[in-house]
PDB file of C-alpha atoms in Angstrom:
ATOM      1  CA  MET A   1      23.819  -0.906  28.629  1.00 48.00           C
ATOM      2  CA  PRO A   2      23.390  -4.971  28.963  1.00 50.00           C
ATOM      3  CA  SER A   3      26.689  -6.722  29.409  1.00 55.00           C
ATOM      4  CA  GLU A   4      27.172 -10.412  29.397  1.00 53.00           C
ATOM      5  CA  ILE A   5      29.355 -12.337  31.173  1.00 57.00           C
ATOM      6  CA  THR A   6      30.459 -15.833  29.695  1.00 56.00           C
ATOM      7  CA  GLN A   7      32.078 -18.806  32.451  1.00 56.00           C
ATOM      8  CA  PRO A   8      33.474 -21.870  31.219  1.00 55.00           C
ATOM      9  CA  GLU A   9      31.680 -24.857  33.029  1.00 55.00           C
ATOM     10  CA  SER A  10      34.948 -25.834  34.319  1.00 51.00           C
ATOM     11  CA  THR A  11      36.138 -22.731  36.252  1.00 52.00           C
ATOM     12  CA  SER A  12      36.091 -23.256  39.697  1.00 54.00           C
ATOM     13  CA  ASN A  13      34.304 -21.343  42.389  1.00 58.00           C
ATOM     14  CA  SER A  14      36.537 -18.846  42.550  1.00 64.00           C
ATOM     15  CA  PHE A  15      34.764 -17.350  39.987  1.00 64.00           C
ATOM     16  CA  ASP A  16      31.422 -17.282  41.516  1.00 66.00           C
ATOM     17  CA  ALA A  17      32.389 -15.577  44.337  1.00 68.00           C
ATOM     18  CA  LEU A  18      34.452 -12.740  42.538  1.00 69.00           C
ATOM     19  CA  LEU A  19      31.167 -11.885  40.913  1.00 66.00           C
ATOM     20  CA  VAL A  20      29.248 -12.014  44.347  1.00 67.00           C
ATOM     21  CA  VAL A  21      32.016  -9.666  45.699  1.00 67.00           C
ATOM     22  CA  SER A  22      32.350  -7.751  42.406  1.00 72.00           C
ATOM     23  CA  PHE A  23      28.033  -7.458  41.882  1.00 70.00           C
ATOM     24  CA  GLY A  24      26.526  -8.857  45.195  1.00 72.00           C
ATOM     25  CA  GLY A  25      25.165 -11.906  43.689  1.00 70.00           C
ATOM     26  CA  PRO A  26      22.616 -12.657  41.245  1.00 70.00           C
ATOM     27  CA  GLU A  27      20.681  -9.636  42.207  1.00 75.00           C
ATOM     28  CA  GLY A  28      23.485  -6.927  41.879  1.00 75.00           C
ATOM     29  CA  ARG A  29      23.722  -8.708  38.389  1.00 73.00           C
ATOM     30  CA  ASP A  30      20.112  -8.127  37.747  1.00 78.00           C
ATOM     31  CA  GLU A  31      20.194  -4.423  38.762  1.00 80.00           C
ATOM     32  CA  LEU A  32      23.067  -3.708  36.369  1.00 77.00           C
ATOM     33  CA  GLY A  33      21.472  -5.764  33.451  1.00 80.00           C
ATOM     34  CA  ILE A  34      24.288  -8.132  33.440  1.00 75.00           C
ATOM     35  CA  GLU A  35      23.618 -11.105  32.481  1.00 76.00           C
ATOM     36  CA  MET A  36      25.924 -14.569  33.167  1.00 72.00           C
ATOM     37  CA  GLN A  37      25.610 -17.721  31.057  1.00 71.00           C
ATOM     38  CA  ARG A  38      27.492 -20.817  31.063  1.00 68.00           C
ATOM     39  CA  ALA A  39      29.760 -21.834  27.966  1.00 69.00           C
ATOM     40  CA  ASN A  40      29.969 -25.528  27.218  1.00 72.00           C
ATOM     41  CA  THR A  41      33.532 -26.247  27.576  1.00 73.00           C
ATOM     42  CA  VAL A  42      35.153 -28.822  24.732  1.00 75.00           C
ATOM     43  CA  GLY A  43      35.452 -32.302  27.321  1.00 78.00           C
ATOM     44  CA  THR A  44      35.991 -35.469  25.723  1.00 82.00           C
ATOM     45  CA  HIS A  45      35.197 -33.824  21.968  1.00 85.00           C
ATOM     46  CA  PRO A  46      37.061 -36.442  19.686  1.00 91.00           C
ATOM     47  CA  ARG A  47      38.662 -33.573  17.794  1.00 90.00           C
ATOM     48  CA  PHE A  48      40.394 -32.106  21.003  1.00 88.00           C
ATOM     49  CA  ILE A  49      41.199 -35.247  22.595  1.00 89.00           C
ATOM     50  CA  THR A  50      42.791 -36.002  19.094  1.00 92.00           C
ATOM     51  CA  MET A  51      44.685 -32.270  19.167  1.00 89.00           C
ATOM     52  CA  ILE A  52      46.184 -33.586  22.783  1.00 89.00           C
ATOM     53  CA  ARG A  53      47.165 -36.810  21.602  1.00 92.00           C
ATOM     54  CA  GLU A  54      48.657 -35.108  18.597  1.00 90.00           C
ATOM     55  CA  LEU A  55      50.691 -32.411  20.705  1.00 87.00           C
ATOM     56  CA  ILE A  56      52.213 -35.387  22.833  1.00 89.00           C
ATOM     57  CA  GLN A  57      53.039 -37.188  20.234  1.00 90.00           C
ATOM     58  CA  GLU A  58      55.320 -34.257  18.979  1.00 87.00           C
ATOM     59  CA  ARG A  59      56.677 -33.918  22.229  1.00 83.00           C
ATOM     60  CA  LEU A  60      57.793 -37.136  22.762  1.00 88.00           C
ATOM     61  CA  SER A  61      59.327 -37.825  19.190  1.00 88.00           C
ATOM     62  CA  GLY A  62      61.558 -34.817  18.949  1.00 79.00           C
ATOM     63  CA  HIS A  63      60.562 -34.215  15.291  1.00 80.00           C
ATOM     64  CA  GLU A  64      59.952 -30.626  13.817  1.00 80.00           C
ATOM     65  CA  LYS A  65      57.042 -29.265  15.481  1.00 83.00           C
ATOM     66  CA  LEU A  66      53.755 -28.484  13.290  1.00 81.00           C
ATOM     67  CA  ALA A  67      52.693 -25.019  12.831  1.00 83.00           C
ATOM     68  CA  ILE A  68      50.498 -23.044  11.151  1.00 83.00           C
ATOM     69  CA  GLY A  69      50.798 -19.963   9.079  1.00 85.00           C
ATOM     70  CA  ASN A  70      54.584 -18.930   7.818  1.00 86.00           C
ATOM     71  CA  LEU A  71      56.233 -18.066  11.352  1.00 83.00           C
ATOM     72  CA  GLY A  72      56.743 -21.427  12.720  1.00 81.00           C
ATOM     73  CA  SER A  73      56.554 -22.945  15.805  1.00 81.00           C
ATOM     74  CA  SER A  74      57.981 -21.359  18.785  1.00 78.00           C
ATOM     75  CA  HIS A  75      60.204 -22.728  20.933  1.00 75.00           C
ATOM     76  CA  ASP A  76      59.927 -25.190  24.124  1.00 73.00           C
ATOM     77  CA  VAL A  77      63.294 -24.080  25.772  1.00 74.00           C
ATOM     78  CA  CYS A  78      63.814 -19.913  26.366  1.00 76.00           C
ATOM     79  CA  PRO A  79      66.719 -19.323  24.350  1.00 77.00           C
ATOM     80  CA  GLU A  80      69.784 -17.179  25.970  1.00 77.00           C
ATOM     81  CA  ASN A  81      68.603 -13.616  26.855  1.00 75.00           C
ATOM     82  CA  CYS A  82      64.999 -14.550  26.047  1.00 76.00           C
ATOM     83  CA  CYS A  83      63.477 -13.793  29.735  1.00 72.00           C
ATOM     84  CA  PRO A  84      63.413 -11.300  31.736  1.00 68.00           C
ATOM     85  CA  LEU A  85      65.536 -10.827  34.738  1.00 62.00           C
ATOM     86  CA  GLY A  86      68.143 -13.150  33.254  1.00 54.00           C
ATOM     87  CA  GLN A  87      66.215 -16.361  33.303  1.00 54.00           C
ATOM     88  CA  THR A  88      67.818 -18.580  30.777  1.00 51.00           C
ATOM     89  CA  ALA A  89      67.465 -21.818  29.683  1.00 55.00           C
ATOM     90  CA  ARG A  90      64.536 -23.467  31.645  1.00 57.00           C
ATOM     91  CA  PRO A  91      61.915 -26.074  30.495  1.00 62.00           C
ATOM     92  CA  PRO A  92      58.825 -25.004  29.806  1.00 62.00           C
ATOM     93  CA  ARG A  93      56.188 -25.418  33.241  1.00 62.00           C
ATOM     94  CA  ARG A  94      54.440 -28.577  33.165  1.00 58.00           C
TER      95      ARG A  94
END
């Protein structure tokens, strides 16, 4: 049964190395009927840049965060008893 692996353009060479180890390189993929294509990434598309700018402004402003749907936005700092192993009230990773 043919399968396909799609790799975003911006991923590192480690993904290529994993495919070589797993399938024996392009020849091994061909034998197994696995096609590989590279997917385009958002790059500098204006809508992507706008989204990043809005997220930064939202974070810096301190105003209520935007959310889609009826669940609201999630927290930025873990509340008490949120995380496993007793890790609490830590800022998000940067």
